[in-house]
XYZ file of C-alpha atoms in Angstrom:
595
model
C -8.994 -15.491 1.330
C -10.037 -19.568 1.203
C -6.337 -20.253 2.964
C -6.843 -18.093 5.969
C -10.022 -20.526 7.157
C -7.505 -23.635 6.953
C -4.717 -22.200 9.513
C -6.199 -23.317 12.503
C -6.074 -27.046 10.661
C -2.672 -26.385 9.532
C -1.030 -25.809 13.071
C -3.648 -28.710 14.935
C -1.839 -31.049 12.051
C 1.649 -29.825 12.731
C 1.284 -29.866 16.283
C -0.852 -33.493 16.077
C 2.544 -34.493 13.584
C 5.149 -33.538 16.842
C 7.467 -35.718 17.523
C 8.847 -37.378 21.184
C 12.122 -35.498 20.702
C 12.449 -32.929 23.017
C 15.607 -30.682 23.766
C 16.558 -29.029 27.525
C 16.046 -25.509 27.734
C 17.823 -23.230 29.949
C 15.373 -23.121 32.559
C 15.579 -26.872 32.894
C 12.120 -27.762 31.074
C 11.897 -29.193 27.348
C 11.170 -28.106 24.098
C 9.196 -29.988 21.323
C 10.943 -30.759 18.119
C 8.229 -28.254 16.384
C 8.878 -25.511 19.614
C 12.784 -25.882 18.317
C 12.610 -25.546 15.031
C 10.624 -22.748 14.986
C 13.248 -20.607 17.110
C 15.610 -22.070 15.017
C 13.890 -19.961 11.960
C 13.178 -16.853 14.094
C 16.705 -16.741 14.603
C 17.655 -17.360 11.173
C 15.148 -15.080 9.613
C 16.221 -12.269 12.278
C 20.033 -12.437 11.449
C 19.490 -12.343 7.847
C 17.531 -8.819 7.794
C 20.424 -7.297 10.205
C 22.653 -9.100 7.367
C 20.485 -7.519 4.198
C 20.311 -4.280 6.024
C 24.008 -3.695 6.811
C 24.841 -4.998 3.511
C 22.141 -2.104 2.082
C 24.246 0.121 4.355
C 27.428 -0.611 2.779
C 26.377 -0.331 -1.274
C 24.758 2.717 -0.002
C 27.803 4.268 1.054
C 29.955 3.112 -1.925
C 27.242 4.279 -4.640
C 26.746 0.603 -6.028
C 23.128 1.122 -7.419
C 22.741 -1.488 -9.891
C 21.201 -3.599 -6.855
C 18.360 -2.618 -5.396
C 17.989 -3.585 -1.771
C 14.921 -6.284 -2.893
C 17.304 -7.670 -4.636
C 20.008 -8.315 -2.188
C 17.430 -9.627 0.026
C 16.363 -12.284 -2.951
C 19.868 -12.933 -3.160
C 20.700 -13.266 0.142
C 18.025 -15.388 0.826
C 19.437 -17.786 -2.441
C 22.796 -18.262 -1.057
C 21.934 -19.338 2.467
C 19.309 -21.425 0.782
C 22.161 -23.229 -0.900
C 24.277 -23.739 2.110
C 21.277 -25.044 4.264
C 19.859 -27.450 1.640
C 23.771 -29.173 1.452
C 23.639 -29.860 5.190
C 21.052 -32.813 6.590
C 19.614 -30.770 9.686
C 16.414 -30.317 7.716
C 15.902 -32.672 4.924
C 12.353 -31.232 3.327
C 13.768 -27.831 3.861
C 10.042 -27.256 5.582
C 11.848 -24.134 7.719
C 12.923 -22.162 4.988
C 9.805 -22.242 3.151
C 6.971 -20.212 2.775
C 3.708 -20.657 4.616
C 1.023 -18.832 2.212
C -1.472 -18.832 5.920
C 1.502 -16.673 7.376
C 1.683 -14.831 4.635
C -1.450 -14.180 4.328
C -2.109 -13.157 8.009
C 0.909 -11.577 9.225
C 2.822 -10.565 6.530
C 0.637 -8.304 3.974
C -1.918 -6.653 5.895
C 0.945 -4.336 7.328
C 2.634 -3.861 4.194
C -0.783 -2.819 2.475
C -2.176 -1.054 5.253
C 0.441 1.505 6.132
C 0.364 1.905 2.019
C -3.011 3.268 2.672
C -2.340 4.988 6.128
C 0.428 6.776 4.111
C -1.185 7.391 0.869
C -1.067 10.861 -0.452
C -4.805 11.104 -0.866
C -5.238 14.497 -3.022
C -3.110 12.966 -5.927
C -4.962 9.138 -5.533
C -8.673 10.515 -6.073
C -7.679 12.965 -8.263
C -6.151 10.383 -10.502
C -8.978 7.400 -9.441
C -10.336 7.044 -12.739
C -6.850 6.426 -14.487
C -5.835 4.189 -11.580
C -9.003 1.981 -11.277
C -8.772 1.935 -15.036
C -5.151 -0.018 -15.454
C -5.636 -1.555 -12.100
C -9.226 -3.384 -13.397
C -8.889 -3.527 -16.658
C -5.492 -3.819 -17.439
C -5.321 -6.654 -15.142
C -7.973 -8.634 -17.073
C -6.437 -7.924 -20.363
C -3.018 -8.881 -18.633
C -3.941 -12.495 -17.411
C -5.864 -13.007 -20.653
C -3.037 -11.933 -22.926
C -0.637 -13.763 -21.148
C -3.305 -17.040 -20.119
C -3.344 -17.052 -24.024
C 0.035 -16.546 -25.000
C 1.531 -18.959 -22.393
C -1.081 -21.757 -23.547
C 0.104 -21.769 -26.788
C 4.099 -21.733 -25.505
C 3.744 -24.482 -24.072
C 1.969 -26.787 -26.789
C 5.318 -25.605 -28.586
C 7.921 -27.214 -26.169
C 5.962 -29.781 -23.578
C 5.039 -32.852 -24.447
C 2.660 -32.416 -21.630
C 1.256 -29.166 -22.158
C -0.682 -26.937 -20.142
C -4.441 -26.601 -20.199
C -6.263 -23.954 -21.198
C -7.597 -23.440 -17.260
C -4.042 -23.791 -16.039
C -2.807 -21.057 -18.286
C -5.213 -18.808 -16.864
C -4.230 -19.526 -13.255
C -0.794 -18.738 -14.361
C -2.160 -15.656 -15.547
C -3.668 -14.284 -13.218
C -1.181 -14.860 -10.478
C 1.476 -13.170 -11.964
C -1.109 -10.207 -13.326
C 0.271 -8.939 -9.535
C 2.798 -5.668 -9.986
C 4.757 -4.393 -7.180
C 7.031 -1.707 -8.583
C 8.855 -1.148 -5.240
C 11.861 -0.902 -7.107
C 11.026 1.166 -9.278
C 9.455 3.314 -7.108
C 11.979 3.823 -4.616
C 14.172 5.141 -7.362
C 11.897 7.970 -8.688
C 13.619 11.467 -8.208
C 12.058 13.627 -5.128
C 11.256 16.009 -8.376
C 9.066 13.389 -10.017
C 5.865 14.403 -11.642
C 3.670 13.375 -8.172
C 0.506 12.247 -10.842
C 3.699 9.238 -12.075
C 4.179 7.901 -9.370
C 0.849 7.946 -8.157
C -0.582 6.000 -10.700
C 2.301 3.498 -10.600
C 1.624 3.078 -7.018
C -2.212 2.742 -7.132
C -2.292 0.188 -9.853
C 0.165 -1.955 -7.745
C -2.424 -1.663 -4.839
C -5.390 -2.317 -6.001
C -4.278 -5.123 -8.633
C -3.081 -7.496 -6.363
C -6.871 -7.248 -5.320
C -7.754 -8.418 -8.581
C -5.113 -10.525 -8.952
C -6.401 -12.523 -6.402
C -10.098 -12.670 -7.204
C -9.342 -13.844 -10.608
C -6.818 -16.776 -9.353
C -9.831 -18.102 -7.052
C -11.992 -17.767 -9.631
C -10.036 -19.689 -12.260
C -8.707 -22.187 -9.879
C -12.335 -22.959 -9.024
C -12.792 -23.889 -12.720
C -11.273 -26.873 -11.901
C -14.138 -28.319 -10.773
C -15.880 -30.541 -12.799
C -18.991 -29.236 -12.364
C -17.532 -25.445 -13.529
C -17.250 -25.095 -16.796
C -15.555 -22.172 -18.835
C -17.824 -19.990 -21.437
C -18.883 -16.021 -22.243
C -22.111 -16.619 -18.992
C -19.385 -17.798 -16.250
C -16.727 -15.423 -17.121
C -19.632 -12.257 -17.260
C -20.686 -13.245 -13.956
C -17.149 -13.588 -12.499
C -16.455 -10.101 -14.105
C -19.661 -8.537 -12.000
C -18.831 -10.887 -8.644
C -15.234 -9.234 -8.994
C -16.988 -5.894 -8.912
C -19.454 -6.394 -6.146
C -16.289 -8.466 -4.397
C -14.638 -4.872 -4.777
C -17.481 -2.827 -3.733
C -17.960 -4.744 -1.118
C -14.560 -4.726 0.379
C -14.438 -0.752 0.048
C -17.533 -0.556 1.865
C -16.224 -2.919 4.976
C -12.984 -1.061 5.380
C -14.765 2.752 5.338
C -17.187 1.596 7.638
C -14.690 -0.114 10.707
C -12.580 2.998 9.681
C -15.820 5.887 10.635
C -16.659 3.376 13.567
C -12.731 3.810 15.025
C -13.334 7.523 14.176
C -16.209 8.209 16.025
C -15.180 6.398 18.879
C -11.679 8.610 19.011
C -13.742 11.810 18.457
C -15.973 11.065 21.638
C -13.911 8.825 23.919
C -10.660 10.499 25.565
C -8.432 8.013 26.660
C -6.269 8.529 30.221
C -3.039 6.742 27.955
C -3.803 8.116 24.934
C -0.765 7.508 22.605
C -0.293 3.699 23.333
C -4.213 3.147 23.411
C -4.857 5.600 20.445
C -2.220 3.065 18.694
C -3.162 0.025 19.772
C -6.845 0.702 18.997
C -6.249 1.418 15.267
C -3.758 -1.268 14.508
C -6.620 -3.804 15.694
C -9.327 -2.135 14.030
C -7.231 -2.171 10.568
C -6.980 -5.688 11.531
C -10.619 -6.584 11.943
C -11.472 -4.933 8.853
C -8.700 -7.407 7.230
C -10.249 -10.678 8.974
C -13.902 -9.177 8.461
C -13.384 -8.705 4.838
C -12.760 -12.516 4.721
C -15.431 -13.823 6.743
C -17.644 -12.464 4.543
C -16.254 -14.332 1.640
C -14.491 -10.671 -0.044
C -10.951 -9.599 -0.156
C -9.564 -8.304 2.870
C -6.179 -6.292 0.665
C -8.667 -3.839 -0.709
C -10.635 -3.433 3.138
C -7.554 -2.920 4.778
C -6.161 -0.572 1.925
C -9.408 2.052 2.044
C -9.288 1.421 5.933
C -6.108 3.008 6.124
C -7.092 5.844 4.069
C -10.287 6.728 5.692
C -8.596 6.547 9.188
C -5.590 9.027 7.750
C -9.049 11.202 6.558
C -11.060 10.777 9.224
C -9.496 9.434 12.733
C -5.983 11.083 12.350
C -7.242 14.617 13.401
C -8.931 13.125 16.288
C -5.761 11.392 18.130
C -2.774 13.211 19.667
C 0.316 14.276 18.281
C 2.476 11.804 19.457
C -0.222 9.249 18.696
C 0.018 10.779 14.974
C 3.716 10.244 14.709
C 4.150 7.048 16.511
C 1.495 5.422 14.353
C 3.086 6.471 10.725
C 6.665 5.031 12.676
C 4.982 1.681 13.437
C 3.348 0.997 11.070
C 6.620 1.720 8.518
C 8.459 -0.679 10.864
C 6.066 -3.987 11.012
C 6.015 -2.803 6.808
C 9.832 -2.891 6.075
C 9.846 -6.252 8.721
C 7.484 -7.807 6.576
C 8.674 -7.154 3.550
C 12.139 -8.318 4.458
C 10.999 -11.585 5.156
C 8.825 -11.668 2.029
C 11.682 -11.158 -0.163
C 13.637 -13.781 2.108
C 11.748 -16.799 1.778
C 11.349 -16.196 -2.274
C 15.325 -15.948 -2.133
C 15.183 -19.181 0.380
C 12.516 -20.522 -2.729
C 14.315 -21.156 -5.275
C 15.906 -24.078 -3.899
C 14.053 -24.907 -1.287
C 10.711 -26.645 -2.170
C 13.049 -29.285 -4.188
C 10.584 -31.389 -6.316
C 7.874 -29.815 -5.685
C 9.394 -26.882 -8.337
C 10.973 -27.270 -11.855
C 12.753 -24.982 -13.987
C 12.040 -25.329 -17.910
C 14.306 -22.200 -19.150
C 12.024 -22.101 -22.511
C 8.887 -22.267 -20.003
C 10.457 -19.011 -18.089
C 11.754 -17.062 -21.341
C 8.404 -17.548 -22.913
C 6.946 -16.493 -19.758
C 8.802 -13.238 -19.471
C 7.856 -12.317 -23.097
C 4.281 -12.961 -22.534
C 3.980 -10.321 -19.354
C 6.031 -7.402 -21.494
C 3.690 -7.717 -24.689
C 0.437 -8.016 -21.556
C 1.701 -4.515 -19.838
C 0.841 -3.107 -23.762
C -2.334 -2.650 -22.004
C -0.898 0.731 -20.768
C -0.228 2.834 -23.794
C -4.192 1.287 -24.645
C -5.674 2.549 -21.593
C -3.453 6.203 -21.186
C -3.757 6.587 -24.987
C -7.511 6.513 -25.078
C -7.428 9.208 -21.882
C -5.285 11.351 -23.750
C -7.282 11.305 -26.527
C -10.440 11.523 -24.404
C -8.642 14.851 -22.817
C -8.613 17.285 -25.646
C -12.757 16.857 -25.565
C -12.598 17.877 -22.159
C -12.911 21.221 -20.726
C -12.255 20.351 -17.106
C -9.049 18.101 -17.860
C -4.999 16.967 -17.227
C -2.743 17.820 -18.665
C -1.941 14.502 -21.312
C 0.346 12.092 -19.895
C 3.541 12.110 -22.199
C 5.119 8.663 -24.020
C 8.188 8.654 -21.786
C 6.186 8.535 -18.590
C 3.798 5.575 -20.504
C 7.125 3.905 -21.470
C 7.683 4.181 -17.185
C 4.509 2.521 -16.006
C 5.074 -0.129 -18.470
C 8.425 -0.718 -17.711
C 7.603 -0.855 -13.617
C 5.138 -3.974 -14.169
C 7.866 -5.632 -11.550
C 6.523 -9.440 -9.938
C 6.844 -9.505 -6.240
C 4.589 -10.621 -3.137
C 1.276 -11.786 -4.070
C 2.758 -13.787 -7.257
C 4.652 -15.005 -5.363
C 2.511 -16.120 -2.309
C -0.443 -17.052 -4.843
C 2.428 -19.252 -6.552
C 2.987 -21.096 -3.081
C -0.858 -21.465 -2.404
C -1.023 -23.085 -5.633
C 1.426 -26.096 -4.365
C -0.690 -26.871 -1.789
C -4.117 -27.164 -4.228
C -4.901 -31.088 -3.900
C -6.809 -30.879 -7.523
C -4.223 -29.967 -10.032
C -1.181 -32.086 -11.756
C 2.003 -32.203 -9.621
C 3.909 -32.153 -12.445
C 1.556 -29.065 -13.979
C 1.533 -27.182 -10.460
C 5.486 -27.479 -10.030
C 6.115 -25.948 -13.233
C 3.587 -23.024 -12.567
C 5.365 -22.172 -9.258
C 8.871 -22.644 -10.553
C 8.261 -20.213 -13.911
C 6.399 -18.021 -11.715
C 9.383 -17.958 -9.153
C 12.034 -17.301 -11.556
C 10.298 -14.282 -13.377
C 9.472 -13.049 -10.018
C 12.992 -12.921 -9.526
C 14.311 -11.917 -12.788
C 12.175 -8.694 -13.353
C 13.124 -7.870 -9.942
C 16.948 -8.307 -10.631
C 16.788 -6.890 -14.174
C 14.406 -4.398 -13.980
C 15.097 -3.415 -11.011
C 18.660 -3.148 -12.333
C 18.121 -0.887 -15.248
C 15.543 1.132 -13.100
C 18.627 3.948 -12.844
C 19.647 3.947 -16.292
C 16.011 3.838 -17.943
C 15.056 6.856 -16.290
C 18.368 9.173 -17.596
C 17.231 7.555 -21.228
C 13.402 8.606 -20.748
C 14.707 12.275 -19.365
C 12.492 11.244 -16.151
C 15.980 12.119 -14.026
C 19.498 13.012 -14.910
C 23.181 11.818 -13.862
C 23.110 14.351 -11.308
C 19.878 13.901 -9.923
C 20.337 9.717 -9.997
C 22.309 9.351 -7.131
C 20.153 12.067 -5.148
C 17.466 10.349 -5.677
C 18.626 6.700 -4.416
C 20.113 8.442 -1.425
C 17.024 10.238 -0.406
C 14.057 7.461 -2.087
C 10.825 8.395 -1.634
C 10.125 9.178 1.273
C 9.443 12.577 0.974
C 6.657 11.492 -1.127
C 4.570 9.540 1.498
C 3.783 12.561 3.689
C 1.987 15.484 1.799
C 1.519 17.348 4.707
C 4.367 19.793 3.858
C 4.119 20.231 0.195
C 4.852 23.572 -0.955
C 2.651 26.037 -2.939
C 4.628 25.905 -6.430
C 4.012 21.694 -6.296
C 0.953 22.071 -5.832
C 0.517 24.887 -8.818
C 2.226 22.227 -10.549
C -0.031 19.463 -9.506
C -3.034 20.877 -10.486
C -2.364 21.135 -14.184
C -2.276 17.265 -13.791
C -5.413 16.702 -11.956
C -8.519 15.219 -13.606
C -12.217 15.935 -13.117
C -11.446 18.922 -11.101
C -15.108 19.912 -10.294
C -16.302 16.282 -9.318
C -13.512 16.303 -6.771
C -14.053 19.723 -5.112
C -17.991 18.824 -4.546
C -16.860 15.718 -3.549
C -14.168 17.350 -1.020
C -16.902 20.279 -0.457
C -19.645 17.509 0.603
C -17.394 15.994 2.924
C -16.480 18.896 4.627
C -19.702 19.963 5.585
C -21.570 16.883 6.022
C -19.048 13.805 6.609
C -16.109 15.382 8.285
C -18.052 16.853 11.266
C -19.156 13.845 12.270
C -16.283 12.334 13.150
C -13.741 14.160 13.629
C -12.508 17.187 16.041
C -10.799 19.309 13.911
C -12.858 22.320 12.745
C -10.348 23.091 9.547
C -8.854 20.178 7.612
C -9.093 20.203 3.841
C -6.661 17.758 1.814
C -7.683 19.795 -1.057
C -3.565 21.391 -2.039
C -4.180 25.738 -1.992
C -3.529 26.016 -5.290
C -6.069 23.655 -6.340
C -9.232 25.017 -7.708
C -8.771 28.904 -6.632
C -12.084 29.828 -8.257
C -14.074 27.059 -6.159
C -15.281 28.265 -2.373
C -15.510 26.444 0.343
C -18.638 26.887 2.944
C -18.328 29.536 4.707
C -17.773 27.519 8.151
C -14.956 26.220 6.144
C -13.039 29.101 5.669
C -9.803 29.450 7.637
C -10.019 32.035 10.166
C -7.062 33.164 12.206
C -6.143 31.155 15.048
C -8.555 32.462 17.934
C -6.913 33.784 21.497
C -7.800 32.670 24.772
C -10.255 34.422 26.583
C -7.582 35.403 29.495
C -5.201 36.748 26.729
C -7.582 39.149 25.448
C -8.936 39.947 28.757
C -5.520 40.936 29.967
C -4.985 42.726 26.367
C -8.025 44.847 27.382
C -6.917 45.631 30.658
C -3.840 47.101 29.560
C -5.459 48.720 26.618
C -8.043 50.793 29.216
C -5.359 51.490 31.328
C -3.152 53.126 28.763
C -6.060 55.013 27.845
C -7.173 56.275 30.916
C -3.795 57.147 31.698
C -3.022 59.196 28.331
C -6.769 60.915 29.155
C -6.035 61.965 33.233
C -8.729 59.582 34.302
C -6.612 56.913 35.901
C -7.598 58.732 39.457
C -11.114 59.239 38.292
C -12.044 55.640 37.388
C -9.306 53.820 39.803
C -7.901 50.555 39.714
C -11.351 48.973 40.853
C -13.264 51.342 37.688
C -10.953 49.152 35.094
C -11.526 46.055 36.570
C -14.656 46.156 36.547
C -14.924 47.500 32.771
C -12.509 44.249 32.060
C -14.836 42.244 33.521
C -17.959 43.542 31.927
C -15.706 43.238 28.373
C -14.695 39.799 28.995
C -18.392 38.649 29.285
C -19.634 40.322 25.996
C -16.266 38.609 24.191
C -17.683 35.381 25.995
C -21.244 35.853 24.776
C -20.004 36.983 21.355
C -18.059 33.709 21.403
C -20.444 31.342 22.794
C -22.729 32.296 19.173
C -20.004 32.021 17.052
């Protein structure tokens, strides 16, 4: 991402900008203005999540659901942003705003890492087609849809109006989805293919979301210009972008692997930890050296290490990793959700409101999200000329994954990166940002909102099953280590391209797998999936093996017993069955040893 290689000009400027106050510290030395303000946010940030979390707590407890906890953050984050902008401690409000660098390098590679780390992998690549298909697709046909519909708004109602190439920006920054909401409101009961499919297009469209917004920013340029040859090529750099991006994160994901399969470490948790937090990071900051997108690195990083590098740490690495990595995600999000609360008042001029503008604008992205009945009609029509095939998905689960197209992060942070683009109209980048703000915050609030009641009216959950699933969330969801044996029955009559995936799983099994990891048994393939397919036959589970002592022993008493129920405990003596023990546990040794 172009705004990560600025950051190290962004803090030489802030720090070059310092001023000659200075304020005593405890310890009797001084502190910068810059050094003071910046606890001054730490602090403030810090109390408001313990504020957004207890008040959570509280609507929790009382059953108030219409709120979802994103949006008391937003709206937590709004009112303090209209007590601090009355007061004159910080004039340009610079402390409540947004940095898109931090954003960029500390906030969303945790959030979209663990997403991967956590993924349920069996229902994502069993679904990959589907997925890749509204995540790519319906993300061009979203910005374009919108790009045109938003163009022509606005020659309605501005005297100034927005250009063609500005309209597209617009477009593709708020193509992003993040149906957290949604999401975290699904019953535990939920069909697992749903919310799979809303989840993966989230993930991997923010990708595109942000390939598209360079792209289209780039156009102005003078020496870009807009036509069928430029927008082919961007469609295939976009691709190779992707492809690219995949193949960095699998590849520092095998390398971390390989290294935990062959290296034991003396503290293994904390190092075991520590070592694939920074590798998911490299991959991240590798991605973008080399000009690709670091979101989708990271993302396929975390799966392959779940795949590939999970088996090979210890137990308490296992479980201290998925609790870490949830932690610097919910941190991160929290403040996300903060600063576009803390937004909406406080980049002052540098953001206007047109209502018309933001109405028009939250038409255009409901009639762009048509692209889902499209894209799931043509698969369900494509399914009954399929032998190997899902089950159709039905119009009240469509009617879902439309209505989930939620704005959140990355429109957000792409809208804040666009301030700061020295090429564009002031008055043309204030009113992107601003529109893109407020429907941010409105699908959020309203959609998130009528999240509850929208599933009862699709029969997706019940009354009685609402406030179950609010209490509980999702969580359940992220770990399919312990699904039962009826889900997964029920699973597979949802899966696509069935025989694909088990030669897929089959080939990694027995040619991938061993290679980098210790574990000589670990299929994510569900039982019931596929009973009529085999799996190698060094694949096959086998009873867990005893130690060589235990049956040693079991043979000693075994002889005895005998020799006993024969007379011929004085004959052979307690040296005779030692010795036959002995003899026995070598032959179980050799017999081992060629196994």
């Amino acid at each position: 991402m172009t705004v990560i290689h600025s950051s190290t000009d962004v803090i030489s400027s802030q720090v070059g900008n310092a001023s000659n106050v200075t304020y005593n510290d405890p310890f009797g030395g001084h502190q910068s203005e810059n050094e003071h303000a910046l606890f001054i946010r730490a602090l403030l940030m810090l109390s408001l999540i313990l504020i957004s979390m207890n008040i959570n707590g509280f609507l929790h407890k009382i059953k108030f659901h219409y709120l979802s906890e994103t949006a008391v953050t937003i709206l937590l984050g709004l009112v303090v942003a209209m007590g601090w902008t009355t007061i004159s401690y910080d004039t340009k409000n610079t402390d409540i705003q947004l940095n898109s660098d931090f954003f960029y390098m500390v906030l969303l590679p945790p959030i979209i890492f663990e997403g991967g780390y956590t993924l349920q992998r069996v229902s994502f690549f069993t679904n990959i087609l589907t997925i890749l298909s509204l995540a790519f697709a319906g993300a061009l046909y979203s910005t374009f849809v919108t790009s045109c519909m938003m163009f022509g708004f606005s020659k309605l109602v501005h005297d100034n109006p927005w250009s063609f190439v500005e309209s597209l920006v617009f477009g593709s920054l708020i193509s992003s989805t993040d149906p957290v909401t949604v999401l975290s409101l699904l019953p535990p009961t939920v069909d697992r293919r749903l919310y799979m499919i809303i989840f993966g297009e989230s993930a991997l469209n923010d990708a595109v979301s942000i390939i598209l917004y360079r792209f289209f920013t780039g156009l102005a340029d003078p020496k870009m210009k807009l036509g069928v040859g430029p927008f082919i090529v961007s469609v295939f750099a976009s691709a190779s972008v992707f492809f690219g991006s995949f193949l960095v994160g699998i590849t520092v994901a095998l390398l971390f692997a390989k290294i935990t399969k062959h290296v034991t470490l003396e503290e293994g948790s904390v190092y075991e930890m520590t070592m694939l937090i920074i590798f998911a990071y490299m991959s991240y900051l590798l991605a973008d050296v080399l000009g690709l997108t670091g979101i989708i690195s990271i993302f396929f990083c975390g799966i392959a290490m779940a795949h590939y590098a999970a088996g090979n740490m210890t137990e308490e690495a296992r479980q201290g990793t998925k609790m870490t990595l949830r932690l610097l995600a919910f941190v991160s999000e929290c403040f996300i959700f903060l600063y576009l609360g803390l937004g909406l008042l406080s980049f002052g001029d540098r953001a206007s409101y047109d209502p018309t503008i933001i109405f028009f604008a939250v038409v255009s992205i409901l009639v762009s999200r048509s692209h889902v009945f499209i894209i799931l009609g043509i698969k369900n029509l494509l399914i009954r000329h399929q032998k190997d095939a899902a089950n159709p998905i039905p119009f009240n689960q469509q009617t879902l994954i439309w209505f989930s197209g939620l704005r959140g992060a990355v429109a957000f942070a792409l809208g804040v990166t666009f301030l700061e683009h020295p090429v564009f109209d002031p008055a043309v980048k204030a009113s992107i940002f601003g529109t893109t703000v407020m429907v941010v915050v409105l699908t959020v609030l309203v959609i998130g909102g009528l999240t509850p009641y929208m599933l009862v009216w699709l029969g997706i959950s019940d009354s009685h099953h609402e406030d179950h699933a609010i209490e509980e969330g999702t969580e359940g969801q992220e770990d399919d280590a312990g699904a039962d044996e009826e889900e997964d029955e029920e699973f597979v009559k949802n899966a696509e391209n069935k025989s694909v995936f088990v030669w897929l799983q089959n080939f990694d099994s027995s040619y991938i797998r061993p290679h980098f990891t210790n574990e000589e048994v670990d299929t994510f393939v569900p039982k019931a999936l596929f009973p009529k397919a085999t799996l190698p036959a060094e694949q096959e589970v086998v009873p867990k093996r005893k130690s060589m002592a235990s049956r040693a022993s079991e043979s000693y008493r075994s002889l005895h017993k005998k020799s006993l129920d024969a007379g011929l405990d004085g004959d052979l003596g307690e040296s005779g069955l030692k010795k036959i023990v002995q003899k026995t546990a070598e032959v179980e040794k050799d017999k081992f040893d060629i196994e």
